[in-house]
Tab-separated table of C-alpha atoms in Angstrom:
chain	number	residue	atom	x	y	z
A	1234	MET	CA	12.024	-0.986	-69.624
A	1235	LYS	CA	12.369	-1.522	-73.311
A	1236	TYR	CA	13.347	-5.074	-74.746
A	1237	ILE	CA	13.634	-7.069	-78.011
A	1238	ILE	CA	13.585	-10.669	-78.692
A	1239	ILE	CA	16.093	-12.477	-81.161
A	1240	GLU	CA	14.512	-15.909	-81.830
A	1241	ASP	CA	13.561	-17.835	-84.755
A	1242	GLU	CA	10.715	-20.007	-83.127
A	1243	PRO	CA	7.440	-18.107	-83.177
A	1244	GLN	CA	6.156	-20.186	-80.269
A	1245	ALA	CA	9.297	-19.227	-78.240
A	1246	VAL	CA	8.705	-15.407	-78.984
A	1247	ASN	CA	4.935	-15.825	-77.823
A	1248	VAL	CA	5.949	-17.590	-74.582
A	1249	VAL	CA	8.591	-14.733	-73.724
A	1250	GLN	CA	5.970	-12.020	-74.397
A	1251	SER	CA	3.383	-13.820	-72.464
A	1252	TYR	CA	5.652	-14.275	-69.385
A	1253	VAL	CA	6.992	-10.737	-69.607
A	1254	SER	CA	3.539	-9.010	-69.845
A	1255	LYS	CA	2.381	-11.159	-66.868
A	1256	HIS	CA	5.241	-10.804	-64.509
A	1257	PHE	CA	7.038	-7.550	-65.629
A	1258	PRO	CA	4.362	-5.184	-67.007
A	1259	GLU	CA	6.928	-2.294	-66.921
A	1260	PHE	CA	8.597	-3.946	-69.910
A	1261	THR	CA	7.717	-2.921	-73.406
A	1262	CYS	CA	8.505	-5.127	-76.428
A	1263	LEU	CA	9.856	-2.921	-79.246
A	1264	ALA	CA	10.447	-5.866	-81.871
A	1265	ASP	CA	11.462	-9.473	-82.400
A	1266	PHE	CA	13.868	-10.764	-85.100
A	1267	ASP	CA	15.097	-14.114	-86.457
A	1268	LYS	CA	18.403	-12.795	-87.547
A	1269	ILE	CA	21.348	-11.550	-85.560
A	1270	SER	CA	22.445	-9.016	-88.245
A	1271	ASP	CA	18.859	-7.351	-88.425
A	1272	ALA	CA	18.541	-7.299	-84.649
A	1273	ALA	CA	22.045	-5.665	-84.317
A	1274	ALA	CA	21.207	-2.993	-86.881
A	1275	PHE	CA	18.126	-2.137	-84.850
A	1276	LEU	CA	20.158	-1.937	-81.665
A	1277	LYS	CA	22.406	0.530	-83.097
A	1278	GLN	CA	19.573	2.930	-83.833
A	1279	HIS	CA	17.345	2.247	-80.678
A	1280	ALA	CA	17.915	2.265	-76.887
A	1281	VAL	CA	17.077	-1.183	-75.477
A	1282	ASP	CA	17.423	-2.263	-71.834
A	1283	PHE	CA	17.037	-6.011	-72.263
A	1284	VAL	CA	17.402	-8.659	-74.974
A	1285	PHE	CA	16.090	-12.313	-74.915
A	1286	LEU	CA	18.599	-13.967	-77.312
A	1287	ASP	CA	18.460	-17.468	-78.777
A	1288	VAL	CA	21.955	-19.403	-78.498
A	1289	GLN	CA	21.390	-20.610	-82.222
A	1290	LEU	CA	18.862	-19.351	-84.826
A	1291	ASN	CA	18.852	-19.771	-88.566
A	1292	GLY	CA	22.430	-20.921	-88.787
A	1293	GLU	CA	23.809	-17.946	-86.559
A	1294	LEU	CA	25.130	-18.252	-82.997
A	1295	GLY	CA	23.642	-15.685	-80.442
A	1296	ILE	CA	27.127	-15.065	-78.979
A	1297	ASP	CA	28.069	-13.533	-82.223
A	1298	ILE	CA	26.178	-10.500	-81.472
A	1299	GLY	CA	29.314	-9.079	-79.970
A	1300	LYS	CA	30.942	-9.026	-83.344
A	1301	TYR	CA	28.298	-6.749	-84.760
A	1302	LEU	CA	28.337	-4.330	-81.916
A	1303	SER	CA	31.092	-2.193	-80.052
A	1304	LYS	CA	31.738	-2.349	-76.506
A	1305	GLU	CA	29.802	0.872	-76.040
A	1306	GLU	CA	26.814	-0.486	-78.011
A	1307	LEU	CA	26.595	-3.725	-75.983
A	1308	ASN	CA	24.954	-1.633	-73.260
A	1309	PHE	CA	21.890	-3.858	-72.569
A	1310	GLU	CA	21.203	-6.821	-70.406
A	1311	ILE	CA	20.870	-10.445	-72.008
A	1312	ILE	CA	19.426	-13.657	-71.206
A	1313	PHE	CA	20.053	-16.443	-73.599
A	1314	THR	CA	17.543	-19.018	-74.494
A	1315	THR	CA	18.629	-22.563	-75.610
A	1316	ALA	CA	17.604	-25.994	-76.183
A	1317	TYR	CA	21.145	-27.193	-75.612
A	1318	SER	CA	22.457	-29.154	-72.468
A	1319	GLY	CA	25.614	-30.466	-70.947
A	1320	PHE	CA	28.743	-28.746	-71.675
A	1321	ALA	CA	27.015	-25.711	-73.330
A	1322	LEU	CA	25.130	-24.842	-70.243
A	1323	GLU	CA	28.244	-25.331	-68.104
A	1324	ALA	CA	30.093	-22.966	-70.409
A	1325	PHE	CA	27.368	-20.258	-69.979
A	1326	SER	CA	27.426	-20.757	-66.181
A	1327	LEU	CA	31.267	-20.446	-65.962
A	1328	CYS	CA	31.078	-17.328	-68.083
A	1329	ALA	CA	28.618	-15.743	-65.490
A	1330	ILE	CA	26.011	-15.460	-68.282
A	1331	ASP	CA	22.370	-16.312	-67.562
A	1332	TYR	CA	20.392	-18.575	-69.737
A	1333	LEU	CA	17.046	-20.186	-69.906
A	1334	LEU	CA	16.669	-23.892	-71.132
A	1335	LYS	CA	13.855	-24.525	-73.573
A	1336	PRO	CA	10.842	-25.241	-73.045
A	1337	LEU	CA	10.781	-22.042	-70.956
A	1338	LYS	CA	9.348	-22.645	-67.556
A	1339	GLU	CA	7.508	-19.783	-65.942
A	1340	ASP	CA	9.135	-20.000	-62.493
A	1341	ARG	CA	12.616	-20.228	-63.910
A	1342	PHE	CA	11.853	-17.306	-66.298
A	1343	ILE	CA	10.912	-15.064	-63.374
A	1344	GLU	CA	13.953	-16.060	-61.423
A	1345	ALA	CA	16.320	-15.336	-64.308
A	1346	VAL	CA	14.884	-11.930	-65.347
A	1347	SER	CA	14.861	-10.820	-61.716
A	1348	ARG	CA	18.459	-11.835	-61.205
A	1349	VAL	CA	19.840	-10.254	-64.344
A	1350	LEU	CA	18.039	-6.957	-63.380
A	1351	LYS	CA	20.342	-6.803	-60.379
A	1352	LYS	CA	23.522	-7.966	-62.118
A	1353	GLY	CA	24.050	-5.640	-65.146
A	1354	ILE	CA	25.079	-6.188	-68.613
A	1355	VAL	CA	26.956	-8.881	-70.415
A	1356	THR	CA	30.408	-7.859	-71.577
A	1357	ASN	CA	32.289	-8.348	-74.864
A	1358	GLU	CA	34.847	-10.413	-72.808
A	1359	GLN	CA	32.142	-12.704	-71.496
A	1360	LEU	CA	30.912	-13.277	-75.069
A	1361	GLU	CA	34.459	-13.793	-76.455
A	1362	LEU	CA	35.191	-16.301	-73.706
A	1363	LEU	CA	32.017	-18.254	-74.412
A	1364	GLU	CA	32.979	-18.386	-78.013
A	1365	GLN	CA	36.409	-19.772	-77.165
A	1366	MET	CA	34.694	-22.369	-74.765
A	1367	SER	CA	32.496	-23.543	-77.547
A	1368	LYS	CA	35.472	-24.576	-79.580
A	1369	VAL	CA	37.504	-26.466	-76.896
A	1370	GLU	CA	36.964	-29.564	-74.514
A	1371	LYS	CA	38.730	-28.106	-71.597
A	1372	ILE	CA	38.275	-24.576	-70.081
A	1373	GLU	CA	41.266	-22.350	-69.242
A	1374	LYS	CA	39.500	-19.276	-67.874
A	1375	ILE	CA	36.150	-18.547	-66.165
A	1376	ILE	CA	34.478	-15.297	-65.128
A	1377	LEU	CA	33.278	-14.739	-61.700
A	1378	ARG	CA	30.511	-12.066	-60.947
A	1379	ASN	CA	29.111	-10.606	-57.900
A	1380	HIS	CA	27.719	-7.287	-56.779
A	1381	GLU	CA	31.219	-5.739	-56.725
A	1382	GLY	CA	31.964	-6.478	-60.453
A	1383	GLN	CA	33.330	-9.072	-62.927
A	1384	TYR	CA	36.399	-10.970	-62.349
A	1385	PRO	CA	38.230	-13.116	-65.146
A	1386	VAL	CA	40.125	-15.811	-63.513
A	1387	LEU	CA	42.552	-18.481	-64.981
A	1388	LEU	CA	41.743	-21.989	-63.655
A	1389	GLU	CA	45.396	-22.568	-62.918
A	1390	ASP	CA	45.209	-19.785	-60.414
A	1391	VAL	CA	42.325	-21.297	-58.342
A	1392	LEU	CA	43.517	-23.008	-55.181
A	1393	TYR	CA	40.086	-24.212	-54.111
A	1394	LEU	CA	36.420	-23.551	-53.819
A	1395	LYS	CA	34.515	-23.517	-50.542
A	1396	ALA	CA	30.758	-23.742	-50.138
A	1397	ASP	CA	29.175	-21.201	-47.919
A	1398	ASN	CA	25.303	-21.983	-47.876
A	1399	VAL	CA	24.115	-20.626	-51.279
A	1400	TYR	CA	27.373	-18.832	-51.852
A	1401	THR	CA	30.794	-20.172	-53.202
A	1402	GLU	CA	34.115	-18.720	-52.149
A	1403	PHE	CA	37.028	-18.821	-54.658
A	1404	HIS	CA	40.386	-18.912	-53.210
A	1405	LEU	CA	43.183	-17.872	-55.360
A	1406	LEU	CA	46.956	-18.232	-55.574
A	1407	ASN	CA	47.373	-14.446	-54.990
A	1408	ARG	CA	45.412	-14.947	-51.709
A	1409	LYS	CA	42.515	-13.148	-53.117
A	1410	ARG	CA	38.946	-14.394	-52.230
A	1411	ILE	CA	36.085	-14.024	-54.489
A	1412	VAL	CA	32.596	-14.674	-53.220
A	1413	VAL	CA	29.880	-15.404	-55.838
A	1414	SER	CA	26.107	-15.936	-55.248
A	1415	LYS	CA	25.934	-19.480	-56.621
A	1416	PRO	CA	26.083	-22.638	-54.732
A	1417	LEU	CA	29.106	-25.059	-55.124
A	1418	LYS	CA	27.159	-27.391	-57.193
A	1419	GLU	CA	27.010	-24.897	-59.996
A	1420	TYR	CA	30.719	-25.410	-60.480
A	1421	ASP	CA	30.771	-29.190	-60.460
A	1422	SER	CA	31.498	-28.771	-64.361
A	1423	LEU	CA	35.026	-27.996	-63.070
A	1424	LEU	CA	35.477	-31.486	-62.021
A	1425	SER	CA	35.662	-32.461	-65.885
A	1426	GLN	CA	38.975	-30.219	-65.836
A	1427	ASP	CA	42.135	-31.948	-65.113
A	1428	HIS	CA	43.373	-31.534	-61.446
A	1429	PHE	CA	40.008	-30.394	-60.104
A	1430	PHE	CA	38.825	-32.781	-57.408
A	1431	LYS	CA	35.834	-32.700	-54.955
A	1432	ALA	CA	37.445	-33.910	-51.707
A	1433	HIS	CA	34.491	-33.006	-49.434
A	1434	ARG	CA	30.888	-31.832	-49.947
A	1435	SER	CA	31.943	-28.404	-49.169
A	1436	TYR	CA	35.223	-28.201	-51.017
A	1437	ILE	CA	36.630	-28.585	-54.631
A	1438	MET	CA	40.329	-28.212	-54.881
A	1439	ASN	CA	42.885	-27.812	-57.487
A	1440	THR	CA	45.252	-30.724	-56.829
A	1441	LYS	CA	48.189	-29.101	-58.581
A	1442	HIS	CA	48.417	-26.797	-55.530
A	1443	ILE	CA	48.441	-29.537	-52.775
A	1444	VAL	CA	51.634	-29.477	-50.679
A	1445	GLN	CA	50.821	-32.381	-48.478
A	1446	ILE	CA	48.213	-34.984	-47.962
A	1447	ASN	CA	47.425	-36.143	-44.464
A	1448	GLN	CA	44.997	-38.738	-43.080
A	1449	LEU	CA	41.815	-36.700	-43.534
A	1450	ASP	CA	42.969	-33.238	-44.905
A	1451	ALA	CA	45.203	-31.697	-47.391
A	1452	LEU	CA	47.689	-28.830	-47.022
A	1453	MET	CA	47.530	-26.264	-49.890
A	1454	LYS	CA	50.135	-23.822	-51.114
A	1455	ASP	CA	48.633	-20.917	-49.259
A	1456	LYS	CA	48.808	-23.009	-45.944
A	1457	SER	CA	44.938	-23.569	-45.901
A	1458	VAL	CA	43.932	-27.048	-44.827
A	1459	ILE	CA	41.183	-28.825	-46.660
A	1460	PRO	CA	39.120	-31.730	-45.145
A	1461	ILE	CA	39.027	-34.906	-47.137
A	1462	SER	CA	35.904	-37.050	-46.616
A	1463	ARG	CA	36.690	-40.654	-45.511
A	1464	ASP	CA	35.058	-41.967	-48.505
A	1465	LYS	CA	37.097	-39.797	-50.820
A	1466	LYS	CA	40.491	-40.555	-49.481
A	1467	LYS	CA	41.131	-43.579	-51.751
A	1468	GLU	CA	39.413	-42.027	-54.833
A	1469	LEU	CA	41.965	-39.007	-54.316
A	1470	GLU	CA	44.860	-41.295	-54.042
A	1471	HIS	CA	43.919	-42.975	-57.331
A	1472	PHE	CA	43.148	-39.637	-59.004
A	1473	LEU	CA	46.539	-38.162	-58.172
A	1474	GLY	CA	48.174	-41.483	-59.134
A	1475	ALA	CA	46.720	-41.118	-62.577
A	1476	PHE	CA	48.366	-37.796	-63.079
A	1477	VAL	CA	51.728	-38.997	-61.514
A	1478	GLU	CA	51.829	-41.772	-64.137
A	1479	LYS	CA	51.205	-39.323	-67.022
Protein backbone atom coordinates (compact mmCIF):
# COMPACT_ATOMS: atom_id res chain seq x y z
CA MET A 1 0.00 0.00 0.00
CA LYS A 2 1.16 3.51 -0.82
CA TYR A 3 0.82 6.40 1.64
CA ILE A 4 1.79 10.04 2.17
CA ILE A 5 2.17 12.17 5.29
CA ILE A 6 0.78 15.71 5.56
CA GLU A 7 2.50 17.15 8.62
CA ASP A 8 4.56 20.25 9.47
CA GLU A 9 6.49 18.73 12.39
CA PRO A 10 9.56 16.78 11.15
CA GLN A 11 9.65 14.73 14.35
CA ALA A 12 6.05 13.58 13.84
CA VAL A 13 6.87 12.63 10.24
CA ASN A 14 9.78 10.51 11.46
CA VAL A 15 7.64 8.80 14.10
CA VAL A 16 4.93 7.88 11.59
CA GLN A 17 7.49 6.48 9.14
CA SER A 18 9.20 4.52 11.91
CA TYR A 19 5.96 2.95 13.18
CA VAL A 20 4.76 2.13 9.68
CA SER A 21 8.01 0.46 8.60
CA LYS A 22 8.07 -1.56 11.81
CA HIS A 23 4.47 -2.77 11.88
CA PHE A 24 3.17 -2.36 8.31
CA PRO A 25 6.13 -3.21 6.03
CA GLU A 26 3.78 -3.59 3.06
CA PHE A 27 3.27 0.21 3.14
CA THR A 28 5.44 2.48 0.99
CA CYS A 29 5.81 6.20 1.75
CA LEU A 30 5.63 8.19 -1.49
CA ALA A 31 6.16 11.67 -0.01
CA ASP A 32 5.50 14.01 2.90
CA PHE A 33 4.11 17.55 2.73
CA ASP A 34 3.73 20.48 5.11
CA LYS A 35 0.96 22.20 3.09
CA ILE A 36 -2.52 20.91 2.26
CA SER A 37 -2.51 22.49 -1.20
CA ASP A 38 0.77 20.82 -2.21
CA ALA A 39 -0.42 17.45 -0.95
CA ALA A 40 -3.75 17.81 -2.79
CA ALA A 41 -1.93 18.58 -6.06
CA PHE A 42 0.14 15.40 -5.57
CA LEU A 43 -2.98 13.32 -4.80
CA LYS A 44 -4.60 14.47 -8.03
CA GLN A 45 -1.70 12.94 -9.95
CA HIS A 46 -0.80 9.86 -7.91
CA ALA A 47 -2.75 6.89 -6.59
CA VAL A 48 -2.48 6.70 -2.79
CA ASP A 49 -4.11 4.22 -0.42
CA PHE A 50 -3.54 5.97 2.90
CA VAL A 51 -2.92 9.47 4.26
CA PHE A 52 -1.69 10.55 7.70
CA LEU A 53 -3.05 14.08 8.04
CA ASP A 54 -2.33 16.66 10.73
CA VAL A 55 -5.44 18.48 12.00
CA GLN A 56 -3.69 21.86 11.89
CA LEU A 57 -0.50 22.71 10.04
CA ASN A 58 1.02 26.00 8.86
CA GLY A 59 -2.22 27.88 9.39
CA GLU A 60 -4.32 25.34 7.48
CA LEU A 61 -6.87 22.82 8.72
CA GLY A 62 -6.50 19.20 7.70
CA ILE A 63 -10.24 18.85 7.19
CA ASP A 64 -9.97 21.38 4.35
CA ILE A 65 -8.46 18.71 2.15
CA GLY A 66 -12.02 17.97 1.05
CA LYS A 67 -12.17 21.45 -0.49
CA TYR A 68 -9.24 20.69 -2.78
CA LEU A 69 -10.40 17.25 -3.92
CA SER A 70 -13.60 16.04 -5.54
CA LYS A 71 -15.63 13.17 -4.15
CA GLU A 72 -14.03 10.87 -6.70
CA GLU A 73 -10.51 12.07 -5.81
CA LEU A 74 -11.06 11.54 -2.08
CA ASN A 75 -10.53 7.81 -2.57
CA PHE A 76 -8.01 7.02 0.16
CA GLU A 77 -8.14 6.20 3.83
CA ILE A 78 -7.25 8.92 6.37
CA ILE A 79 -6.01 9.01 9.94
CA PHE A 80 -5.83 12.47 11.46
CA THR A 81 -3.12 13.34 13.97
CA THR A 82 -3.72 16.06 16.51
CA ALA A 83 -2.43 17.67 19.68
CA TYR A 84 -5.95 18.89 20.49
CA SER A 85 -8.19 17.41 23.15
CA GLY A 86 -11.70 17.83 24.50
CA PHE A 87 -14.41 18.89 22.07
CA ALA A 88 -12.16 18.48 19.01
CA LEU A 89 -11.63 14.80 19.75
CA GLU A 90 -15.33 14.32 20.54
CA ALA A 91 -16.15 15.81 17.16
CA PHE A 92 -13.85 13.38 15.35
CA SER A 93 -15.39 10.46 17.19
CA LEU A 94 -18.95 11.58 16.44
CA CYS A 95 -18.05 11.98 12.76
CA ALA A 96 -16.75 8.40 12.69
CA ILE A 97 -13.29 9.64 11.72
CA ASP A 98 -10.20 8.02 13.20
CA TYR A 99 -7.52 10.13 14.84
CA LEU A 100 -4.29 9.80 16.80
CA LEU A 101 -3.39 12.06 19.70
CA LYS A 102 0.13 13.49 19.79
CA PRO A 103 2.63 12.48 20.97
CA LEU A 104 1.91 9.34 18.94
CA LYS A 105 1.87 6.15 20.99
CA GLU A 106 2.96 2.97 19.26
CA ASP A 107 0.19 0.65 20.49
CA ARG A 108 -2.53 3.19 19.67
CA PHE A 109 -0.96 3.74 16.25
CA ILE A 110 -1.11 0.04 15.41
CA GLU A 111 -4.71 -0.18 16.62
CA ALA A 112 -5.86 2.85 14.62
CA VAL A 113 -4.23 1.83 11.35
CA SER A 114 -5.52 -1.74 11.62
CA ARG A 115 -9.03 -0.47 12.32
CA VAL A 116 -9.08 2.00 9.44
CA LEU A 117 -7.88 -0.65 6.99
CA LYS A 118 -11.05 -2.58 7.77
CA LYS A 119 -13.42 0.39 7.64
CA GLY A 120 -12.76 2.19 4.38
CA ILE A 121 -12.40 5.77 3.22
CA VAL A 122 -13.43 9.04 4.82
CA THR A 123 -16.19 10.80 2.87
CA ASN A 124 -16.69 14.44 1.92
CA GLU A 125 -19.80 14.44 4.10
CA GLN A 126 -17.77 13.45 7.15
CA LEU A 127 -15.27 16.25 6.50
CA GLU A 128 -18.04 18.81 5.95
CA LEU A 129 -19.79 17.75 9.14
CA LEU A 130 -16.52 17.96 11.07
CA GLU A 131 -15.99 21.49 9.74
CA GLN A 132 -19.48 22.47 10.91
CA MET A 133 -18.84 20.99 14.34
CA SER A 134 -15.66 23.02 14.71
CA LYS A 135 -17.73 26.21 14.49
CA VAL A 136 -20.52 25.40 16.95
CA GLU A 137 -20.86 24.39 20.58
CA LYS A 138 -23.79 22.04 20.08
CA ILE A 139 -23.91 19.16 17.66
CA GLU A 140 -26.98 18.51 15.52
CA LYS A 141 -25.87 15.50 13.48
CA ILE A 142 -23.47 12.60 13.86
CA ILE A 143 -22.26 9.86 11.53
CA LEU A 144 -22.53 6.23 12.59
CA ARG A 145 -20.31 3.71 10.85
CA ASN A 146 -20.24 -0.08 10.82
CA HIS A 147 -19.35 -2.86 8.38
CA GLU A 148 -22.55 -2.22 6.39
CA GLY A 149 -21.90 1.46 5.71
CA GLN A 150 -22.14 5.02 7.07
CA TYR A 151 -25.32 6.58 8.41
CA PRO A 152 -25.80 10.33 8.98
CA VAL A 153 -28.17 10.69 11.94
CA LEU A 154 -29.83 13.78 13.41
CA LEU A 155 -29.51 13.81 17.21
CA GLU A 156 -33.16 14.76 17.55
CA ASP A 157 -34.03 11.42 15.89
CA VAL A 158 -32.12 9.38 18.48
CA LEU A 159 -34.34 7.78 21.11
CA TYR A 160 -31.61 6.16 23.17
CA LEU A 161 -28.24 4.40 23.11
CA LYS A 162 -27.74 0.99 24.64
CA ALA A 163 -24.45 -0.66 25.58
CA ASP A 164 -23.79 -4.18 24.30
CA ASN A 165 -20.32 -5.11 25.56
CA VAL A 166 -17.87 -3.32 23.22
CA TYR A 167 -20.71 -2.30 20.89
CA THR A 168 -23.34 0.43 21.10
CA GLU A 169 -26.88 0.21 19.75
CA PHE A 170 -28.49 3.41 18.49
CA HIS A 171 -32.30 3.24 18.58
CA LEU A 172 -34.01 5.82 16.35
CA LEU A 173 -37.49 7.33 16.08
CA ASN A 174 -38.14 5.45 12.85
CA ARG A 175 -37.61 2.22 14.83
CA LYS A 176 -34.32 1.61 13.05
CA ARG A 177 -31.46 0.16 15.10
CA ILE A 178 -27.84 0.83 14.14
CA VAL A 179 -25.04 -1.07 15.89
CA VAL A 180 -21.55 0.42 15.94
CA SER A 181 -18.32 -1.18 17.16
CA LYS A 182 -17.59 1.40 19.83
CA PRO A 183 -18.39 1.17 23.55
CA LEU A 184 -21.01 3.45 25.07
CA LYS A 185 -18.36 5.57 26.82
CA GLU A 186 -17.22 6.78 23.38
CA TYR A 187 -20.50 8.68 23.17
CA ASP A 188 -20.40 10.33 26.59
CA SER A 189 -19.78 13.58 24.69
CA LEU A 190 -23.48 13.50 23.79
CA LEU A 191 -24.18 14.26 27.43
CA SER A 192 -23.04 17.83 26.80
CA GLN A 193 -25.95 18.18 24.37
CA ASP A 194 -29.31 19.35 25.64
CA HIS A 195 -31.75 16.57 26.55
CA PHE A 196 -29.32 13.62 26.58
CA PHE A 197 -29.02 11.91 29.96
CA LYS A 198 -27.23 8.78 31.18
CA ALA A 199 -29.91 7.20 33.35
CA HIS A 200 -28.10 3.88 33.70
CA ARG A 201 -24.57 2.58 33.09
CA SER A 202 -25.85 0.85 29.95
CA TYR A 203 -28.14 3.57 28.59
CA ILE A 204 -28.03 7.16 27.37
CA MET A 205 -31.49 8.48 26.51
CA ASN A 206 -32.93 11.50 24.76
CA THR A 207 -35.24 12.94 27.39
CA LYS A 208 -37.27 14.74 24.70
CA HIS A 209 -38.71 11.35 23.79
CA ILE A 210 -39.73 10.21 27.28
CA VAL A 211 -43.46 9.46 27.53
CA GLN A 212 -43.60 8.49 31.19
CA ILE A 213 -41.23 8.19 34.15
CA ASN A 214 -41.91 5.42 36.65
CA GLN A 215 -40.17 4.48 39.87
CA LEU A 216 -37.07 2.94 38.30
CA ASP A 217 -37.64 3.12 34.55
CA ALA A 218 -38.81 5.39 31.75
CA LEU A 219 -41.21 4.67 28.89
CA MET A 220 -40.03 5.99 25.52
CA LYS A 221 -42.03 6.94 22.41
CA ASP A 222 -41.30 3.60 20.76
CA LYS A 223 -42.68 1.78 23.87
CA SER A 224 -39.18 0.80 25.00
CA VAL A 225 -38.61 0.77 28.75
CA ILE A 226 -35.27 2.23 29.87
CA PRO A 227 -34.01 1.36 33.38
CA ILE A 228 -33.11 4.22 35.72
CA SER A 229 -30.45 3.63 38.36
CA ARG A 230 -31.54 4.46 41.90
CA ASP A 231 -28.79 7.03 42.28
CA LYS A 232 -29.85 8.68 39.00
CA LYS A 233 -33.56 9.15 39.74
CA LYS A 234 -33.24 12.46 41.59
CA GLU A 235 -30.64 13.72 39.15
CA LEU A 236 -32.98 12.96 36.24
CA GLU A 237 -35.85 14.80 37.93
CA HIS A 238 -33.67 17.86 38.44
CA PHE A 239 -32.40 17.58 34.86
CA LEU A 240 -35.93 17.50 33.47
CA GLY A 241 -37.03 20.24 35.82
CA ALA A 242 -34.34 22.54 34.45
CA PHE A 243 -35.72 22.12 30.93
CA VAL A 244 -39.33 22.51 32.02
CA GLU A 245 -38.46 25.85 33.57
CA LYS A 246 -36.79 27.17 30.38
